[in-house]
Short mmCIF file of C-alpha atoms in Angstrom, two decimals:
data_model
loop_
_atom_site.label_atom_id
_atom_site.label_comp_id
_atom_site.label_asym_id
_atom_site.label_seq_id
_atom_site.Cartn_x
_atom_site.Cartn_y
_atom_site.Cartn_z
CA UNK A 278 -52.28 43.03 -158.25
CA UNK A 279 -55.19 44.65 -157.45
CA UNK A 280 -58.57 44.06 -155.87
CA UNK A 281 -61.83 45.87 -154.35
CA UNK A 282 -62.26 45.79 -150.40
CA UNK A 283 -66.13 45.26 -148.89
CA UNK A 284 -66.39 49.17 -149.58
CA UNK A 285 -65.13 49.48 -153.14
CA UNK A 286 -62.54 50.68 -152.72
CA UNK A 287 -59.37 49.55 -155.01
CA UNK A 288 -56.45 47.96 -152.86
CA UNK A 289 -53.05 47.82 -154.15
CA UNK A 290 -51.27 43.73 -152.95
CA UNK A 291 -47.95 44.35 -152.57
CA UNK A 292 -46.05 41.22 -151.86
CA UNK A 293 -43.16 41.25 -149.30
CA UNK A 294 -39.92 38.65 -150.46
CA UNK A 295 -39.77 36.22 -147.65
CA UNK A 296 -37.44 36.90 -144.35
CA UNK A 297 -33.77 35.56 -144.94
CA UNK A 298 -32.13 33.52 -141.72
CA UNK A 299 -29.13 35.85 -140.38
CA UNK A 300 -25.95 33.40 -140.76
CA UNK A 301 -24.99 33.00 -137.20
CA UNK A 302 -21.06 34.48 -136.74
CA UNK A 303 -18.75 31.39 -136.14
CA UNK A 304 -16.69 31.92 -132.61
CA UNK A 305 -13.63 30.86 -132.61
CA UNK A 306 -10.83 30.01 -130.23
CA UNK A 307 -7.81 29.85 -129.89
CA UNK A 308 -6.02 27.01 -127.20
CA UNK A 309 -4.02 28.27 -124.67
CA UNK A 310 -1.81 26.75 -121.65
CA UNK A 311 -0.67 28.13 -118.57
CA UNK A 312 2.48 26.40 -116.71
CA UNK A 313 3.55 26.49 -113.19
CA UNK A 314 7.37 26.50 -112.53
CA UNK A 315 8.83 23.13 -113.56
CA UNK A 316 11.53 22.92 -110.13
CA UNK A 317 9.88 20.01 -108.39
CA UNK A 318 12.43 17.25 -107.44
CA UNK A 319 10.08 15.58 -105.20
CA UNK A 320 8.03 12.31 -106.48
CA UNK A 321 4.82 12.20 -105.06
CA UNK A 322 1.54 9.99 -105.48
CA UNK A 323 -0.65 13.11 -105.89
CA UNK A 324 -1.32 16.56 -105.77
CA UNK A 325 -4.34 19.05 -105.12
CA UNK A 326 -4.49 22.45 -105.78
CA UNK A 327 -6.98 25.01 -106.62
CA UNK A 328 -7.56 27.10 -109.79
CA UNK A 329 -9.08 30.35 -109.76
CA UNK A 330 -11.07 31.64 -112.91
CA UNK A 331 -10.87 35.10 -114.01
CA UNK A 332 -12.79 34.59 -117.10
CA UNK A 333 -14.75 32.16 -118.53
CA UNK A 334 -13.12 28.77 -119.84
CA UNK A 335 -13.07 25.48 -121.27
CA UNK A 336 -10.58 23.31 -119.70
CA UNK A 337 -9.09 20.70 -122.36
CA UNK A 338 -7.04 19.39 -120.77
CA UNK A 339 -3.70 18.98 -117.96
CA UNK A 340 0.02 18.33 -118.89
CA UNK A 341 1.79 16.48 -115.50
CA UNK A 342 5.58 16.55 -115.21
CA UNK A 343 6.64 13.18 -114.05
CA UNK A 344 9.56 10.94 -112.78
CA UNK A 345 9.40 8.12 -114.47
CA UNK A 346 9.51 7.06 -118.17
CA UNK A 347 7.28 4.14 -117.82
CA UNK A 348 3.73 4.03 -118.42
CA UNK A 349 2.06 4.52 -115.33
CA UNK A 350 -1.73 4.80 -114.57
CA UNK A 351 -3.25 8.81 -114.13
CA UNK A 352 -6.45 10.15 -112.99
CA UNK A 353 -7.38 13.22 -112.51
CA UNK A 354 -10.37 15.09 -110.17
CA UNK A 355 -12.31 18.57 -109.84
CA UNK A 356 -14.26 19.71 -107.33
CA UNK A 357 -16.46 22.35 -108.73
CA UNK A 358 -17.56 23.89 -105.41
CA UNK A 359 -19.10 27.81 -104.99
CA UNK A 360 -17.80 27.94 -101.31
CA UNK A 361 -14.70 26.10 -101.90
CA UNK A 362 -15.57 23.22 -99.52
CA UNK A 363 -13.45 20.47 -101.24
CA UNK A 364 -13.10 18.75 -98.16
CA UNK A 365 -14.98 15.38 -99.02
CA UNK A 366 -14.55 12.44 -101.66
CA UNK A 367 -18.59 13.32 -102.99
CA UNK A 368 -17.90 16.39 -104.20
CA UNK A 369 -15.38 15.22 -106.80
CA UNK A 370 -16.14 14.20 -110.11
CA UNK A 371 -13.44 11.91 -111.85
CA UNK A 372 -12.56 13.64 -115.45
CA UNK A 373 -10.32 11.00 -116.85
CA UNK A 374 -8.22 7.73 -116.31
CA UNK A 375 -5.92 7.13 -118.58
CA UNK A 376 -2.18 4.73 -118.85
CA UNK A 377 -0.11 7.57 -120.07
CA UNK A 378 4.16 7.59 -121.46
CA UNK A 379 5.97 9.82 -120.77
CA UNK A 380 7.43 11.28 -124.17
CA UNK A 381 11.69 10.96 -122.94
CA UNK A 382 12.74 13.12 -125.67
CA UNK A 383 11.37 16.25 -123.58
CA UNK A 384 12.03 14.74 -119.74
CA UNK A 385 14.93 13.71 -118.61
CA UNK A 386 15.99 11.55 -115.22
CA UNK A 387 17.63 14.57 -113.68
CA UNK A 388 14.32 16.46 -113.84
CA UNK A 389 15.86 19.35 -114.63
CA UNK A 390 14.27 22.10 -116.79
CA UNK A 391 11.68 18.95 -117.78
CA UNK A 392 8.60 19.47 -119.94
CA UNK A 393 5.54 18.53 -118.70
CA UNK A 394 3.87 15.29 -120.38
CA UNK A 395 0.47 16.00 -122.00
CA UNK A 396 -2.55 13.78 -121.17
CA UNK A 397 -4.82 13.47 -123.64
CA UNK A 398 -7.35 15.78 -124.11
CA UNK A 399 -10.72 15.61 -122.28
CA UNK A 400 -13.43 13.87 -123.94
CA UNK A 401 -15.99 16.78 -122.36
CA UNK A 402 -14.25 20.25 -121.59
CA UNK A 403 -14.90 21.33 -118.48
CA UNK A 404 -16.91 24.69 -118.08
CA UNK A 405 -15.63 27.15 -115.57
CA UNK A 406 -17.37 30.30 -115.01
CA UNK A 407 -15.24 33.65 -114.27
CA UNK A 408 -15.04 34.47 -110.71
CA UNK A 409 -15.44 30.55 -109.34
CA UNK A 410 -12.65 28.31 -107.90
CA UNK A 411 -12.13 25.14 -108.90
CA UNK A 412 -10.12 22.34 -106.90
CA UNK A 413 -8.17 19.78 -109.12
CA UNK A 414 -6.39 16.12 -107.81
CA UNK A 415 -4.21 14.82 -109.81
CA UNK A 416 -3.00 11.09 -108.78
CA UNK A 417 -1.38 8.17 -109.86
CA UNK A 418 -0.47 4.31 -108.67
CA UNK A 419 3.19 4.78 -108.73
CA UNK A 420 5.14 7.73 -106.94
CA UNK A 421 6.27 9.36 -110.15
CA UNK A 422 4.05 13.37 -109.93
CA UNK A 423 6.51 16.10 -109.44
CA UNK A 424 6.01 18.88 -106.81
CA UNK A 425 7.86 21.82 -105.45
CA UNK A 426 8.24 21.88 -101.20
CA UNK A 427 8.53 24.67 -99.42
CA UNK A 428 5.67 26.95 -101.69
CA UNK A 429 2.60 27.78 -98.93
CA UNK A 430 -0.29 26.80 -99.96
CA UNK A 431 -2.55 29.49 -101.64
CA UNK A 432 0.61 31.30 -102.87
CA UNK A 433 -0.05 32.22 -106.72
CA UNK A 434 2.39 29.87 -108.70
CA UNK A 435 1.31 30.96 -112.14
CA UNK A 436 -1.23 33.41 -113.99
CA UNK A 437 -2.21 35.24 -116.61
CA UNK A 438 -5.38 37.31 -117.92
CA UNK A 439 -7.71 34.24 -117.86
CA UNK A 440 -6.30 32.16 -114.82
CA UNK A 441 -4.66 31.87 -111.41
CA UNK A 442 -3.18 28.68 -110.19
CA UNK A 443 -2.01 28.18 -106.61
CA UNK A 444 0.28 26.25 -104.44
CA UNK A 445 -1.61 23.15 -103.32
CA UNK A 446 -0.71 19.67 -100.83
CA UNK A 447 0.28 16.36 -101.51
CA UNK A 448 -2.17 13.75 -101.44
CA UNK A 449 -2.97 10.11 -101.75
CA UNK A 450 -6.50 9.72 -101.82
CA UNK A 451 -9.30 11.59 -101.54
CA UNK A 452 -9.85 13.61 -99.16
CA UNK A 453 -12.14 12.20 -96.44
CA UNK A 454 -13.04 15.41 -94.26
CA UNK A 455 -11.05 18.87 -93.25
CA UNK A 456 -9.42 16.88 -90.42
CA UNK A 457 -7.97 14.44 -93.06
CA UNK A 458 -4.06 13.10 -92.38
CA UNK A 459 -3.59 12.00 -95.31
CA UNK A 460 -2.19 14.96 -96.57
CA UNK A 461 0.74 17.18 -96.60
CA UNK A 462 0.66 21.72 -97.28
CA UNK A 463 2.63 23.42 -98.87
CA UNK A 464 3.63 21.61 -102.28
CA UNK A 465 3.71 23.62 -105.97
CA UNK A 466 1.95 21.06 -108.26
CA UNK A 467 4.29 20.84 -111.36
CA UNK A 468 2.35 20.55 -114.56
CA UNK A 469 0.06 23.00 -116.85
CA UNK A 470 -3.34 23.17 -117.68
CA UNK A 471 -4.75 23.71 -121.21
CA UNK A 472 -7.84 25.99 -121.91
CA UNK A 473 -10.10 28.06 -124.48
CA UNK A 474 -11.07 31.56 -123.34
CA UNK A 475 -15.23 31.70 -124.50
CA UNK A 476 -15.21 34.48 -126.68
CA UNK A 477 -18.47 36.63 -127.42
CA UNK A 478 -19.06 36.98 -131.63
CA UNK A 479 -17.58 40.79 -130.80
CA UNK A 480 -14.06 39.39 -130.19
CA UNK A 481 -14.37 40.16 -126.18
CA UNK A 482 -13.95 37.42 -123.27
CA UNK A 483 -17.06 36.51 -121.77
CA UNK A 484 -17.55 38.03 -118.87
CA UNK A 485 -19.57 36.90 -115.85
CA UNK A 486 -23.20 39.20 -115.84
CA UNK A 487 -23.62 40.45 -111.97
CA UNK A 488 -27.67 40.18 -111.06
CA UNK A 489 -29.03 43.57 -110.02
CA UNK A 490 -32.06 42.16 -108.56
CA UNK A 491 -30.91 43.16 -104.72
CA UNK A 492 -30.23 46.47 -105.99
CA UNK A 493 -33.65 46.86 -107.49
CA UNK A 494 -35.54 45.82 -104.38
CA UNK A 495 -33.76 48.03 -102.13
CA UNK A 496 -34.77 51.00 -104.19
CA UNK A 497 -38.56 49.82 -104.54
CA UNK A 498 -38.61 49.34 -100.72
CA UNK A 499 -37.30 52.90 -100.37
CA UNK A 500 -39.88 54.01 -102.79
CA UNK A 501 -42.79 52.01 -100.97
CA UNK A 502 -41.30 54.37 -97.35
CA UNK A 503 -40.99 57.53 -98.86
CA UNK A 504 -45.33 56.96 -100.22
CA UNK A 505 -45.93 55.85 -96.86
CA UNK A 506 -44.19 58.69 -94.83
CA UNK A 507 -46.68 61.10 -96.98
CA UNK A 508 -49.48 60.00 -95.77
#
């Protein structure tokens, strides 16, 4: 089409085919698990231990070996903390509570070369960020969570690529303060955890992005003194 502008002079309309939505690239995953060494021959009411994440994760969920093949009541804690001060019952956030069986055709009453039992999955995974430590308690009513003695606390018990998992202490309850009694060091949780790397759309892990604001003000406040020193 074609029409005159105020000045007479002929215009050409060209008309431009409407803007198309970009499909968005569907991410997937793919679930993984990482187990710490199933040697435990000690029955305990619970176990803490921390989790160190070298990239970011979904946590789905935790696989416990036990003692016993009865159903027995399970819950399970995290303490999301940046300084790693896990040291009071507020800063835990119960993730599930469940009556769970333990499935005999993979553990056996010797506990020997057992298979953890899988709780079921979270009903939110748990976000953790690369570079963050998280502190998990698991704990039951009965005696029946398996740990190793004799592992110091801290010690690396299992990683890979994505995650770290360390040597922890037994525990009833929560924890009350950093003087608390009520537990024990130096006990390997036996069990695995269950997780789905975030992947970016390019196939890569997602990395944590480091802030270069300090950086940035350092230079602009050694800009601002070289100005002033010509003066």
């Amino acid at each position: 089409k074609k029409m005159r502008d105020p000045l007479g002079h002929t215009v050409a309309l060209t008309q431009t085919a409407p803007k198309q939505k970009k499909k968005k690239k569907k991410i997937t995953t793919t679930a993984k698990n990482l187990r710490t060494p199933q040697t435990g021959v000690i029955a305990t009411f619970g176990n803490s231990f921390e989790i160190k994440v070298l990239t970011h994760i979904k946590l789905l969920g935790v696989g416990v070996k036990t003692y016993s093949h009865n159903p027995f009541s399970m819950k399970i804690y995290i303490c999301q903390r940046p300084n790693k001060n896990c040291n009071n019952r507020s800063q835990y956030r119960l993730l599930q509570s469940k009556t769970v069986y333990r499935d005999a055709r993979t553990n056996d009453d010797d506990n020997d070369k057992n298979e953890p039992t899988r709780l079921p999955a979270l009903a939110r995974p748990i976000l953790m960020r690369a570079g963050t430590v998280q502190t998990l308690f698991v704990t039951s009513t009965v005696p029946i969570i398996m740990c190793t003695h004799g592992v110091r606390e801290g010690t690396v018990i299992a990683q890979n690529r994505d995650v770290q998992i360390f040597s922890g202490r037994l525990t009833r309850d929560l924890p009350e303060g950093s003087s608390s009694s009520s537990s024990s060091r130096d006990y390997a949780w036996n069990g695995e955890i269950r997780y789905a790397p975030l992947i970016l759309p390019s196939g890569k892990p997602r990395r944590m992005k480091v802030s270069r604001r300090g950086d940035e003000d350092v230079r602009r406040r050694q800009r601002q003194l070289v100005v002033g020193s010509r003066r």
